[in-house]
CSV table of C-alpha atoms in Angstrom, one decimal:
chain,number,residue,atom,x,y,z
A,1185,UNK,CA,-235.4,-9.0,-75.3
A,1186,UNK,CA,-232.8,-11.6,-75.5
A,1187,UNK,CA,-231.4,-12.3,-79.1
A,1188,UNK,CA,-232.5,-15.6,-80.6
A,1189,UNK,CA,-229.7,-18.0,-80.8
A,1190,UNK,CA,-229.0,-19.0,-84.5
A,1191,UNK,CA,-229.3,-22.7,-85.0
A,1192,UNK,CA,-225.8,-24.2,-85.5
A,1193,UNK,CA,-225.0,-25.5,-89.0
A,1194,UNK,CA,-223.8,-29.1,-89.1
A,1195,UNK,CA,-223.7,-29.5,-92.7
A,1196,UNK,CA,-220.5,-29.2,-94.9
A,1197,UNK,CA,-217.8,-26.9,-93.3
A,1198,UNK,CA,-217.4,-23.5,-94.9
A,1199,UNK,CA,-213.6,-24.3,-95.7
A,1200,UNK,CA,-214.6,-27.7,-97.4
A,1201,UNK,CA,-214.0,-26.3,-101.0
A,1202,UNK,CA,-210.7,-24.9,-100.1
A,1203,UNK,CA,-209.0,-28.2,-99.5
A,1204,UNK,CA,-206.3,-28.6,-102.2
A,1205,UNK,CA,-207.6,-30.4,-105.4
A,1206,UNK,CA,-204.8,-32.9,-106.5
A,1207,UNK,CA,-204.3,-34.6,-109.7
A,1208,UNK,CA,-206.9,-36.7,-111.0
A,1209,UNK,CA,-205.9,-40.5,-110.7
A,1210,UNK,CA,-206.0,-42.0,-114.1
A,1211,UNK,CA,-204.8,-45.3,-113.0
A,1212,UNK,CA,-207.5,-48.2,-113.8
A,1213,UNK,CA,-209.2,-49.1,-110.5
A,1214,UNK,CA,-211.6,-52.0,-109.4
A,1215,UNK,CA,-213.8,-51.0,-106.4
A,1216,UNK,CA,-211.4,-47.9,-105.8
A,1217,UNK,CA,-208.2,-50.1,-105.7
A,1218,UNK,CA,-205.5,-50.1,-108.3
A,1219,UNK,CA,-206.2,-52.8,-110.7
A,1220,UNK,CA,-202.5,-53.7,-111.0
A,1221,UNK,CA,-201.4,-54.7,-107.4
A,1222,UNK,CA,-198.0,-55.7,-106.0
A,1223,UNK,CA,-196.1,-57.4,-103.2
A,1224,UNK,CA,-192.6,-57.0,-102.0
A,1225,UNK,CA,-192.9,-53.1,-102.1
A,1226,UNK,CA,-190.2,-50.8,-100.6
A,1227,UNK,CA,-191.6,-48.8,-97.5
A,1228,UNK,CA,-191.5,-45.1,-97.6
A,1229,UNK,CA,-192.5,-43.4,-94.3
A,1230,UNK,CA,-193.4,-39.6,-94.2
A,1231,UNK,CA,-192.6,-38.1,-90.8
A,1232,UNK,CA,-192.4,-34.7,-89.0
A,1233,UNK,CA,-194.0,-32.6,-86.3
A,1234,UNK,CA,-197.7,-31.7,-86.6
A,1235,UNK,CA,-199.0,-29.4,-89.4
A,1236,UNK,CA,-196.0,-29.4,-91.8
A,1237,UNK,CA,-198.0,-31.0,-94.7
A,1238,UNK,CA,-197.2,-34.6,-94.4
A,1239,UNK,CA,-200.9,-35.6,-95.5
A,1240,UNK,CA,-200.9,-33.0,-98.2
A,1241,UNK,CA,-197.7,-34.6,-99.7
A,1242,UNK,CA,-199.0,-38.1,-99.0
A,1243,UNK,CA,-202.1,-37.3,-101.0
A,1244,UNK,CA,-200.0,-35.8,-103.9
A,1245,UNK,CA,-198.0,-39.1,-104.1
A,1246,UNK,CA,-201.1,-40.9,-104.0
A,1247,UNK,CA,-202.8,-38.8,-106.4
A,1248,UNK,CA,-206.1,-38.6,-104.6
A,1249,UNK,CA,-207.3,-37.6,-101.2
A,1250,UNK,CA,-206.8,-40.3,-98.8
A,1251,UNK,CA,-205.5,-38.5,-95.8
A,1252,UNK,CA,-207.4,-35.8,-94.2
A,1253,UNK,CA,-205.8,-32.3,-94.7
A,1254,UNK,CA,-207.0,-29.5,-92.3
A,1255,UNK,CA,-205.2,-26.6,-90.6
A,1256,UNK,CA,-205.7,-28.0,-87.1
A,1257,UNK,CA,-202.6,-29.3,-85.8
A,1258,UNK,CA,-202.4,-33.3,-85.1
A,1259,UNK,CA,-205.2,-34.2,-87.4
A,1260,UNK,CA,-203.6,-37.6,-88.4
A,1261,UNK,CA,-203.3,-40.0,-85.6
A,1262,UNK,CA,-203.2,-43.5,-87.0
A,1263,UNK,CA,-200.7,-44.1,-89.7
A,1264,UNK,CA,-202.4,-44.0,-93.1
A,1265,UNK,CA,-201.0,-46.3,-95.8
A,1266,UNK,CA,-201.2,-46.7,-99.6
A,1267,UNK,CA,-199.4,-47.8,-102.8
A,1268,UNK,CA,-198.2,-44.9,-105.2
A,1269,UNK,CA,-196.7,-44.8,-108.5
A,1270,UNK,CA,-193.5,-42.6,-108.0
A,1271,UNK,CA,-191.6,-42.1,-111.2
A,1272,UNK,CA,-193.2,-45.1,-112.7
A,1273,UNK,CA,-192.2,-47.4,-109.7
A,1274,UNK,CA,-194.8,-48.8,-107.0
A,1275,UNK,CA,-193.9,-47.6,-103.6
A,1276,UNK,CA,-195.9,-48.4,-100.3
A,1277,UNK,CA,-196.1,-45.0,-98.5
A,1278,UNK,CA,-197.1,-44.2,-94.9
A,1279,UNK,CA,-198.3,-41.0,-93.5
A,1280,UNK,CA,-197.6,-40.9,-89.9
A,1281,UNK,CA,-199.1,-38.6,-87.2
A,1282,UNK,CA,-197.0,-35.6,-86.1
A,1283,UNK,CA,-194.2,-35.8,-83.5
A,1284,UNK,CA,-195.7,-33.6,-80.8
A,1285,UNK,CA,-193.9,-32.4,-77.7
A,1286,UNK,CA,-196.2,-29.8,-76.4
A,1287,UNK,CA,-199.2,-31.6,-74.6
A,1288,UNK,CA,-202.1,-30.7,-72.2
A,1289,UNK,CA,-200.9,-33.2,-69.5
A,1290,UNK,CA,-203.7,-35.1,-67.7
A,1291,UNK,CA,-206.1,-34.9,-70.6
A,1292,UNK,CA,-207.2,-37.6,-73.2
A,1293,UNK,CA,-205.6,-35.5,-76.1
A,1294,UNK,CA,-202.2,-35.9,-74.3
A,1295,UNK,CA,-202.6,-39.6,-74.0
A,1296,UNK,CA,-203.6,-40.0,-77.7
A,1297,UNK,CA,-200.6,-37.6,-78.6
A,1298,UNK,CA,-198.2,-40.1,-76.8
A,1299,UNK,CA,-199.9,-43.1,-78.7
A,1300,UNK,CA,-199.4,-41.2,-82.0
A,1301,UNK,CA,-195.7,-40.6,-81.2
A,1302,UNK,CA,-195.3,-44.3,-80.5
A,1303,UNK,CA,-196.9,-45.5,-83.6
A,1304,UNK,CA,-194.8,-42.9,-85.7
A,1305,UNK,CA,-191.6,-44.3,-84.2
A,1306,UNK,CA,-192.5,-47.9,-84.9
A,1307,UNK,CA,-193.1,-47.2,-88.5
A,1308,UNK,CA,-189.8,-45.3,-88.7
A,1309,UNK,CA,-188.1,-48.6,-87.5
A,1310,UNK,CA,-189.7,-50.5,-90.4
A,1311,UNK,CA,-189.0,-47.9,-93.1
A,1312,UNK,CA,-186.8,-48.5,-96.0
A,1313,UNK,CA,-186.7,-44.7,-96.7
A,1314,UNK,CA,-187.8,-42.0,-94.1
A,1315,UNK,CA,-189.0,-38.8,-95.7
A,1316,UNK,CA,-188.5,-36.1,-93.1
A,1317,UNK,CA,-190.9,-33.2,-93.7
A,1318,UNK,CA,-190.0,-29.9,-92.2
A,1319,UNK,CA,-191.7,-26.5,-92.7
A,1320,UNK,CA,-190.1,-23.4,-94.1
A,1321,UNK,CA,-189.0,-20.9,-91.5
A,1322,UNK,CA,-187.5,-20.9,-88.1
A,1323,UNK,CA,-186.5,-24.3,-86.6
A,1324,UNK,CA,-188.5,-25.4,-83.6
A,1325,UNK,CA,-187.8,-27.4,-80.5
A,1326,UNK,CA,-189.8,-30.4,-81.9
A,1327,UNK,CA,-187.8,-30.4,-85.0
A,1328,UNK,CA,-184.5,-30.7,-83.0
A,1329,UNK,CA,-186.0,-33.3,-80.7
A,1330,UNK,CA,-187.3,-35.3,-83.7
A,1331,UNK,CA,-184.1,-35.1,-85.6
A,1332,UNK,CA,-182.2,-36.5,-82.7
A,1333,UNK,CA,-184.7,-39.5,-82.6
A,1334,UNK,CA,-183.9,-40.1,-86.2
A,1335,UNK,CA,-180.0,-40.2,-85.8
A,1336,UNK,CA,-179.9,-43.9,-85.5
A,1337,UNK,CA,-181.6,-44.1,-88.9
A,1338,UNK,CA,-179.6,-41.5,-90.5
A,1339,UNK,CA,-178.7,-43.4,-93.6
A,1340,UNK,CA,-182.3,-43.9,-94.5
A,1341,UNK,CA,-183.3,-40.1,-94.0
A,1342,UNK,CA,-184.1,-37.7,-96.9
A,1343,UNK,CA,-185.1,-34.3,-95.8
A,1344,UNK,CA,-187.6,-31.9,-97.5
A,1345,UNK,CA,-188.6,-28.4,-96.4
A,1346,UNK,CA,-192.3,-27.8,-97.4
A,1347,UNK,CA,-194.1,-24.5,-98.1
A,1348,UNK,CA,-191.3,-23.0,-100.1
A,1349,UNK,CA,-193.5,-22.2,-103.3
A,1350,UNK,CA,-192.0,-19.6,-105.3
A,1351,UNK,CA,-188.9,-19.6,-103.2
A,1352,UNK,CA,-190.9,-18.3,-100.0
A,1353,UNK,CA,-188.8,-18.5,-96.8
A,1354,UNK,CA,-186.1,-20.4,-98.7
A,1355,UNK,CA,-183.1,-18.3,-97.4
A,1356,UNK,CA,-184.1,-18.9,-93.7
A,1357,UNK,CA,-184.8,-22.5,-94.4
A,1358,UNK,CA,-181.2,-23.0,-95.3
A,1359,UNK,CA,-180.7,-23.3,-91.4
A,1360,UNK,CA,-181.8,-26.8,-91.7
A,1361,UNK,CA,-178.5,-27.7,-93.4
A,1362,UNK,CA,-176.7,-27.6,-90.0
A,1363,UNK,CA,-178.0,-30.9,-89.2
A,1364,UNK,CA,-176.0,-32.5,-91.9
A,1365,UNK,CA,-178.6,-34.0,-94.1
A,1366,UNK,CA,-177.2,-35.9,-97.1
A,1367,UNK,CA,-180.3,-34.8,-99.2
A,1368,UNK,CA,-182.3,-31.6,-98.6
A,1369,UNK,CA,-184.9,-30.5,-101.0
A,1370,UNK,CA,-187.2,-27.3,-101.1
A,1371,UNK,CA,-190.7,-28.4,-102.0
A,1372,UNK,CA,-194.3,-27.4,-102.2
A,1373,UNK,CA,-196.7,-30.3,-101.4
A,1374,UNK,CA,-199.7,-28.2,-102.1
A,1375,UNK,CA,-198.3,-26.6,-105.3
A,1376,UNK,CA,-196.1,-29.4,-106.6
A,1377,UNK,CA,-192.8,-27.3,-106.6
A,1378,UNK,CA,-189.7,-29.5,-106.9
A,1379,UNK,CA,-191.8,-32.8,-106.3
A,1380,UNK,CA,-190.3,-34.3,-109.5
A,1381,UNK,CA,-186.6,-33.8,-108.0
A,1382,UNK,CA,-187.7,-35.3,-104.8
A,1383,UNK,CA,-189.4,-38.2,-106.4
A,1384,UNK,CA,-186.2,-39.1,-108.3
A,1385,UNK,CA,-184.2,-38.9,-105.2
A,1386,UNK,CA,-186.6,-41.2,-103.4
A,1387,UNK,CA,-186.8,-43.9,-106.1
A,1388,UNK,CA,-183.0,-43.9,-106.5
A,1389,UNK,CA,-182.8,-44.8,-102.5
A,1390,UNK,CA,-185.4,-47.5,-102.8
A,1391,UNK,CA,-184.8,-51.3,-103.6
A,1392,UNK,CA,-187.3,-52.7,-106.2
A,1393,UNK,CA,-185.7,-56.1,-106.6
A,1394,UNK,CA,-188.4,-57.9,-104.5
A,1395,UNK,CA,-191.4,-56.2,-106.2
A,1396,UNK,CA,-193.9,-58.6,-108.1
A,1397,UNK,CA,-197.1,-57.9,-109.7
A,1398,UNK,CA,-199.7,-60.2,-108.0
A,1399,UNK,CA,-202.3,-62.2,-110.2
A,1400,UNK,CA,-205.8,-61.8,-110.4
A,1401,UNK,CA,-206.4,-64.7,-108.2
A,1402,UNK,CA,-204.1,-63.2,-105.5
A,1403,UNK,CA,-205.9,-59.9,-105.3
A,1404,UNK,CA,-206.9,-59.4,-101.7
A,1405,UNK,CA,-210.4,-59.3,-100.3
A,1406,UNK,CA,-211.0,-55.7,-99.2
A,1407,UNK,CA,-213.0,-55.4,-96.0
A,1408,UNK,CA,-214.4,-52.2,-94.5
A,1409,UNK,CA,-215.0,-52.1,-90.8
A,1410,UNK,CA,-217.8,-49.6,-90.4
A,1411,UNK,CA,-220.4,-48.5,-87.6
A,1412,UNK,CA,-220.8,-46.2,-84.7
A,1413,UNK,CA,-217.8,-44.7,-82.7
A,1414,UNK,CA,-216.7,-47.4,-80.0
A,1415,UNK,CA,-218.2,-50.4,-81.5
A,1416,UNK,CA,-214.8,-52.1,-81.6
A,1417,UNK,CA,-213.7,-51.5,-85.1
A,1418,UNK,CA,-210.0,-50.6,-84.2
A,1419,UNK,CA,-209.8,-53.7,-82.0
A,1420,UNK,CA,-210.9,-56.1,-84.6
A,1421,UNK,CA,-208.7,-54.4,-87.2
A,1422,UNK,CA,-205.7,-54.8,-84.8
A,1423,UNK,CA,-206.6,-58.5,-84.0
A,1424,UNK,CA,-207.2,-59.5,-87.7
A,1425,UNK,CA,-203.9,-57.7,-88.9
A,1426,UNK,CA,-201.8,-58.9,-85.6
A,1427,UNK,CA,-200.9,-55.4,-85.2
A,1428,UNK,CA,-201.5,-52.3,-83.2
A,1429,UNK,CA,-201.7,-50.1,-86.3
A,1430,UNK,CA,-205.0,-48.6,-85.1
A,1431,UNK,CA,-205.0,-46.7,-81.9
A,1432,UNK,CA,-207.6,-48.2,-79.5
A,1433,UNK,CA,-209.3,-46.0,-77.0
A,1434,UNK,CA,-212.6,-45.5,-75.2
A,1435,UNK,CA,-212.2,-41.8,-76.4
A,1436,UNK,CA,-214.9,-41.5,-79.0
A,1437,UNK,CA,-213.6,-40.3,-82.4
A,1438,UNK,CA,-210.0,-41.7,-82.0
A,1439,UNK,CA,-209.8,-43.0,-85.5
A,1440,UNK,CA,-209.9,-40.1,-88.1
A,1441,UNK,CA,-208.5,-41.4,-91.4
A,1442,UNK,CA,-209.1,-44.8,-93.0
A,1443,UNK,CA,-206.4,-47.2,-91.5
A,1444,UNK,CA,-205.2,-49.9,-93.8
A,1445,UNK,CA,-203.7,-53.3,-93.0
A,1446,UNK,CA,-203.2,-56.7,-94.3
A,1447,UNK,CA,-203.4,-60.4,-93.4
A,1448,UNK,CA,-203.9,-63.9,-94.7
A,1449,UNK,CA,-206.5,-66.5,-93.7
A,1450,UNK,CA,-207.6,-69.7,-95.4
A,1451,UNK,CA,-205.2,-69.3,-98.6
A,1452,UNK,CA,-206.7,-65.8,-99.1
A,1453,UNK,CA,-205.2,-62.4,-98.8
A,1454,UNK,CA,-207.3,-59.7,-96.9
A,1455,UNK,CA,-207.0,-55.9,-96.8
A,1456,UNK,CA,-208.7,-54.4,-93.8
A,1457,UNK,CA,-210.0,-50.7,-93.8
A,1458,UNK,CA,-210.6,-49.5,-90.4
A,1459,UNK,CA,-212.9,-46.4,-90.7
A,1460,UNK,CA,-214.0,-43.6,-88.5
A,1461,UNK,CA,-217.1,-44.1,-86.6
A,1462,UNK,CA,-220.1,-42.5,-88.3
A,1463,UNK,CA,-222.4,-40.4,-85.9
A,1464,UNK,CA,-225.4,-38.5,-86.6
A,1465,UNK,CA,-224.9,-35.2,-88.4
A,1466,UNK,CA,-226.3,-33.4,-85.5
A,1467,UNK,CA,-223.4,-34.7,-83.3
A,1468,UNK,CA,-220.7,-33.8,-85.7
A,1469,UNK,CA,-219.2,-30.6,-84.4
A,1470,UNK,CA,-215.6,-30.3,-85.9
A,1471,UNK,CA,-214.5,-29.8,-89.5
A,1472,UNK,CA,-211.9,-32.9,-88.9
A,1473,UNK,CA,-214.9,-35.0,-88.0
A,1474,UNK,CA,-216.8,-34.1,-91.1
A,1475,UNK,CA,-213.8,-35.1,-93.2
A,1476,UNK,CA,-213.4,-38.4,-91.0
A,1477,UNK,CA,-217.2,-39.4,-91.8
A,1478,UNK,CA,-216.7,-38.5,-95.4
A,1479,UNK,CA,-213.6,-40.7,-95.9
A,1480,UNK,CA,-215.5,-43.5,-94.1
A,1481,UNK,CA,-218.4,-43.3,-96.5
A,1482,UNK,CA,-216.0,-43.1,-99.5
A,1483,UNK,CA,-214.4,-46.3,-98.2
A,1484,UNK,CA,-217.6,-48.1,-99.5
A,1485,UNK,CA,-216.2,-47.4,-103.1
A,1486,UNK,CA,-212.9,-49.0,-102.2
A,1487,UNK,CA,-214.2,-52.3,-100.5
A,1488,UNK,CA,-215.6,-55.7,-101.4
A,1489,UNK,CA,-217.4,-56.5,-98.1
A,1490,UNK,CA,-218.5,-54.3,-95.2
A,1491,UNK,CA,-218.3,-55.6,-91.6
A,1492,UNK,CA,-221.0,-53.5,-89.9
A,1493,UNK,CA,-219.9,-53.5,-86.3
A,1494,UNK,CA,-222.8,-53.3,-83.9
A,1495,UNK,CA,-222.4,-52.9,-80.0
A,1496,UNK,CA,-224.4,-55.9,-78.7
A,1497,UNK,CA,-225.0,-53.8,-75.4
A,1498,UNK,CA,-226.4,-50.9,-77.3
A,1499,UNK,CA,-228.1,-52.4,-80.1
A,1500,UNK,CA,-228.8,-50.8,-83.5
A,1501,UNK,CA,-228.9,-47.1,-84.6
A,1502,UNK,CA,-230.2,-44.9,-87.3
A,1503,UNK,CA,-226.8,-44.7,-88.6
A,1504,UNK,CA,-226.5,-48.5,-89.0
A,1505,UNK,CA,-229.5,-48.2,-91.5
A,1506,UNK,CA,-227.7,-45.4,-93.5
A,1507,UNK,CA,-224.6,-47.3,-93.7
A,1508,UNK,CA,-226.4,-50.5,-94.9
A,1509,UNK,CA,-228.4,-48.5,-97.4
A,1510,UNK,CA,-225.3,-46.8,-98.9
A,1511,UNK,CA,-223.4,-50.3,-99.1
A,1512,UNK,CA,-226.6,-52.0,-100.7
A,1513,UNK,CA,-226.7,-49.2,-103.3
A,1514,UNK,CA,-223.1,-50.2,-104.2
A,1515,UNK,CA,-223.7,-53.8,-104.2
A,1516,UNK,CA,-221.3,-54.5,-101.4
A,1517,UNK,CA,-221.4,-57.7,-99.4
A,1518,UNK,CA,-222.5,-57.0,-95.8
A,1519,UNK,CA,-221.9,-59.0,-92.6
A,1520,UNK,CA,-223.8,-57.7,-89.4
A,1521,UNK,CA,-221.3,-58.3,-86.4
A,1522,UNK,CA,-222.7,-58.3,-83.0
A,1523,UNK,CA,-219.5,-57.4,-81.1
A,1524,UNK,CA,-219.0,-57.6,-77.4
A,1525,UNK,CA,-221.3,-60.7,-77.4
A,1526,UNK,CA,-219.3,-62.0,-74.4
A,1527,UNK,CA,-221.2,-59.4,-72.5
A,1528,UNK,CA,-224.6,-61.0,-73.2
A,1529,UNK,CA,-226.4,-64.2,-72.2
A,1530,UNK,CA,-224.8,-67.1,-74.1
A,1531,UNK,CA,-227.9,-68.9,-75.2
A,1532,UNK,CA,-229.5,-69.5,-78.5
A,1533,UNK,CA,-232.7,-67.6,-77.5
A,1534,UNK,CA,-230.9,-64.3,-77.0
A,1535,UNK,CA,-229.1,-64.6,-80.2
A,1536,UNK,CA,-232.3,-65.6,-82.1
A,1537,UNK,CA,-234.1,-62.6,-80.6
A,1538,UNK,CA,-231.5,-60.3,-81.6
A,1539,UNK,CA,-231.2,-61.8,-85.2
A,1540,UNK,CA,-235.0,-61.3,-85.5
A,1541,UNK,CA,-234.8,-57.8,-84.4
A,1542,UNK,CA,-232.2,-57.1,-87.0
A,1543,UNK,CA,-234.1,-58.7,-89.8
A,1544,UNK,CA,-237.2,-56.4,-88.8
A,1545,UNK,CA,-234.8,-53.4,-89.0
A,1546,UNK,CA,-233.4,-54.4,-92.4
A,1547,UNK,CA,-236.3,-56.1,-94.1
A,1548,UNK,CA,-234.7,-56.2,-97.5
A,1549,UNK,CA,-231.5,-57.8,-96.2
A,1550,UNK,CA,-232.4,-60.8,-94.7
A,1551,UNK,CA,-229.7,-62.5,-97.0
A,1552,UNK,CA,-227.0,-60.7,-94.9
A,1553,UNK,CA,-225.2,-63.1,-92.3
A,1554,UNK,CA,-225.4,-62.1,-88.7
A,1555,UNK,CA,-222.6,-63.2,-86.4
A,1556,UNK,CA,-221.7,-62.8,-82.7
A,1557,UNK,CA,-218.2,-61.7,-82.0
A,1558,UNK,CA,-215.8,-60.7,-79.2
A,1559,UNK,CA,-213.1,-58.6,-81.0
A,1560,UNK,CA,-211.5,-58.2,-77.7
A,1561,UNK,CA,-211.1,-61.9,-76.9
A,1562,UNK,CA,-211.1,-63.0,-80.4
A,1563,UNK,CA,-214.2,-65.6,-80.4
A,1564,UNK,CA,-216.1,-65.8,-83.5
A,1565,UNK,CA,-213.1,-64.7,-85.8
A,1566,UNK,CA,-213.0,-67.9,-87.7
A,1567,UNK,CA,-216.7,-68.0,-88.5
A,1568,UNK,CA,-216.3,-64.4,-89.6
A,1569,UNK,CA,-213.7,-64.8,-92.0
A,1570,UNK,CA,-215.1,-68.1,-93.5
A,1571,UNK,CA,-218.3,-66.1,-94.1
A,1572,UNK,CA,-216.2,-63.4,-95.8
A,1573,UNK,CA,-214.5,-65.8,-98.1
A,1574,UNK,CA,-218.0,-67.3,-99.2
A,1575,UNK,CA,-219.5,-63.8,-99.8
A,1576,UNK,CA,-216.3,-62.9,-101.9
A,1577,UNK,CA,-216.8,-65.9,-104.0
A,1578,UNK,CA,-220.4,-65.1,-104.6
A,1579,UNK,CA,-219.6,-61.6,-105.6
A,1580,UNK,CA,-217.4,-62.7,-108.2
A,1581,UNK,CA,-219.5,-65.7,-109.4
A,1582,UNK,CA,-220.4,-65.4,-113.2
A,1583,UNK,CA,-223.4,-67.4,-114.6
A,1584,UNK,CA,-223.2,-68.4,-118.2
A,1585,UNK,CA,-226.0,-66.7,-120.5
A,1586,UNK,CA,-227.3,-70.0,-121.6
A,1587,UNK,CA,-227.8,-71.3,-118.2
A,1588,UNK,CA,-229.2,-68.1,-117.0
A,1589,UNK,CA,-231.8,-68.1,-119.6
A,1590,UNK,CA,-232.8,-71.8,-119.0
A,1591,UNK,CA,-233.4,-70.7,-115.3
A,1592,UNK,CA,-235.4,-67.5,-116.5
A,1593,UNK,CA,-237.5,-69.7,-118.8
A,1594,UNK,CA,-238.5,-72.0,-115.9
A,1595,UNK,CA,-239.2,-69.1,-113.6
A,1596,UNK,CA,-241.6,-67.6,-116.2
A,1597,UNK,CA,-243.2,-71.0,-116.7
A,1598,UNK,CA,-243.9,-71.5,-112.9
A,1599,UNK,CA,-244.7,-68.0,-112.1
A,1600,UNK,CA,-245.9,-66.2,-115.3
A,1601,UNK,CA,-245.8,-62.2,-115.0
A,1602,UNK,CA,-249.1,-60.6,-114.2
A,1603,UNK,CA,-251.0,-59.8,-117.2
A,1604,UNK,CA,-253.5,-57.0,-117.8
A,1605,UNK,CA,-254.8,-54.9,-120.6
A,1606,UNK,CA,-252.9,-51.7,-119.5
A,1607,UNK,CA,-249.7,-53.5,-118.1
A,1608,UNK,CA,-249.0,-56.3,-120.7
A,1609,UNK,CA,-245.4,-57.1,-121.3
A,1610,UNK,CA,-243.2,-60.0,-122.3
A,1611,UNK,CA,-239.7,-60.8,-120.8
A,1612,UNK,CA,-237.3,-61.9,-123.6
A,1613,UNK,CA,-234.0,-62.7,-122.0
A,1614,UNK,CA,-231.4,-62.0,-119.4
A,1615,UNK,CA,-227.7,-61.6,-119.1
A,1616,UNK,CA,-225.2,-60.9,-116.3
A,1617,UNK,CA,-223.8,-57.6,-116.8
A,1618,UNK,CA,-221.1,-57.5,-114.1
A,1619,UNK,CA,-219.6,-59.2,-111.0
A,1620,UNK,CA,-218.8,-57.4,-107.8
A,1621,UNK,CA,-221.2,-55.8,-107.8
A,1622,UNK,CA,-223.5,-58.5,-109.1
A,1623,UNK,CA,-225.6,-57.0,-111.8
A,1624,UNK,CA,-228.1,-58.5,-114.1
A,1625,UNK,CA,-229.9,-57.2,-117.3
A,1626,UNK,CA,-233.3,-58.4,-118.3
A,1627,UNK,CA,-234.8,-57.4,-121.7
A,1628,UNK,CA,-238.5,-56.8,-121.9
A,1629,UNK,CA,-240.9,-55.6,-124.4
A,1630,UNK,CA,-242.3,-52.8,-122.1
A,1631,UNK,CA,-239.9,-52.5,-119.2
A,1632,UNK,CA,-241.4,-49.4,-117.9
A,1633,UNK,CA,-244.7,-51.4,-116.9
A,1634,UNK,CA,-242.9,-54.5,-115.2
A,1635,UNK,CA,-244.3,-54.4,-111.6
A,1636,UNK,CA,-241.8,-53.8,-108.8
A,1637,UNK,CA,-243.0,-56.9,-107.1
A,1638,UNK,CA,-242.2,-58.9,-110.1
A,1639,UNK,CA,-238.8,-57.5,-110.2
A,1640,UNK,CA,-238.3,-58.4,-106.5
A,1641,UNK,CA,-239.4,-61.9,-107.3
A,1642,UNK,CA,-236.8,-62.3,-110.1
A,1643,UNK,CA,-234.1,-60.9,-107.8
A,1644,UNK,CA,-235.1,-63.5,-105.2
A,1645,UNK,CA,-235.1,-66.3,-107.6
A,1646,UNK,CA,-231.6,-65.3,-108.8
A,1647,UNK,CA,-230.1,-65.1,-105.3
A,1648,UNK,CA,-231.8,-68.4,-104.3
A,1649,UNK,CA,-231.3,-70.4,-107.5
A,1650,UNK,CA,-228.1,-69.2,-109.0
A,1651,UNK,CA,-225.7,-69.0,-105.8
A,1652,UNK,CA,-226.1,-65.6,-104.6
A,1653,UNK,CA,-228.1,-66.2,-101.4
A,1654,UNK,CA,-225.6,-64.0,-99.3
A,1655,UNK,CA,-225.2,-60.8,-101.3
A,1656,UNK,CA,-227.3,-58.0,-102.7
A,1657,UNK,CA,-228.1,-58.5,-106.5
A,1658,UNK,CA,-228.8,-55.5,-108.7
A,1659,UNK,CA,-231.4,-55.9,-111.7
A,1660,UNK,CA,-231.8,-53.6,-114.6
A,1661,UNK,CA,-234.8,-53.8,-117.2
A,1662,UNK,CA,-234.1,-52.8,-120.8
A,1663,UNK,CA,-236.4,-52.6,-123.9
A,1664,UNK,CA,-236.2,-55.3,-126.5
A,1665,UNK,CA,-238.6,-57.1,-128.9
A,1666,UNK,CA,-236.1,-59.8,-129.8
A,1667,UNK,CA,-236.0,-63.3,-128.4
A,1668,UNK,CA,-232.8,-64.4,-126.9
A,1669,UNK,CA,-232.7,-67.5,-129.3
A,1670,UNK,CA,-233.3,-65.1,-132.3
A,1671,UNK,CA,-230.3,-62.9,-131.7
A,1672,UNK,CA,-227.9,-65.5,-133.2
A,1673,UNK,CA,-230.0,-65.7,-136.5
A,1674,UNK,CA,-229.9,-62.0,-137.1
């Protein structure tokens, strides 16, 4: 009798808990971004061959896990960027993909490896300081070849030999000195050995004369590009940032880490977060892809607005519903983008039918804009960015408490709460609890009996009457027996 095959487990990988837990980030953050933000930062690029610990070191500097760390060589493909405080100084850091010589010629992986090397060399050209990360042990051919590539930038290079915790393999690692590095450190990115000395050296080599803290008005709008694989997220990211930072390929799962880039439009600064495509759990077969999807979902905590990319040729998926639900829970603005619209019939009827279908699928999100786009050709970009600016304005709109309660009084007069012997309650007053996400607090005598239908009515009134017609609105109920006007007399 044949053995019954065990069902594959596509849940959290077994080694997920073994990923190095880094220092807790104590810096004050708004939607996952540091509250203090800067411009004119010096650029530090971490480079080296695959699997030497570049992403682990990047995460240590960032004090949180932004880059995926996994024993699989070549996990990082696109450059992953972030601003870190090193020795009290703000530094823009880039974690590059590994410099890989050995390739399976004729495969898609080989093509991607070539693109990774190109991106890494491009970042090295831009760097103010290059942190060359080497691995403790024997020198490899890839190390030697990469060091040759760095010779034209030798005055910018600081070398660090990783995985030397407790002096492990330190004696043999001194062989790296033959290359004539001006600075050579023996560190452990995972355990923190000698990171302080390395940090001092890095800061001493960087120029901070052009650094300026930006004002609250200048803080960029953070856009997360989300959706299934191959919907055009990386193509749109590159078009918006006028770069090729995100590798574009028909090969599903090309983007793994969240790739960050910036641009300006209409007097506003933007940060684009290009995420990995989110597939159904049953189709996630690798640990690396698990972490990619996890990073993409966590990006919702770092953004203001989600651009949900939908392939106009394929339509909506269950994963689109999941992304919308997660974004809605966090109070993020959402724009549905019908990408590759240039492949569809260019008439109003086609667009109207598509819009109606999306509204059916997302019944509670009729407020969210739906826009046709071609990321490849650039059509529809202007309308998209104008919509994003309007949504961001609504996300940060604050209504004065007096005006809010005048509106509430009018709503209660025109549409009184439903009354019954068992569910009798009075709504006292309302205040706006927060912006971005927009959250309101209503005080009532018996909040637990307020019907969900009436809460929905109040949400709709807030959205339509107070200038929040394109964003989600959160509403909380709290017990109070005191009228709003009486609060000032007590």
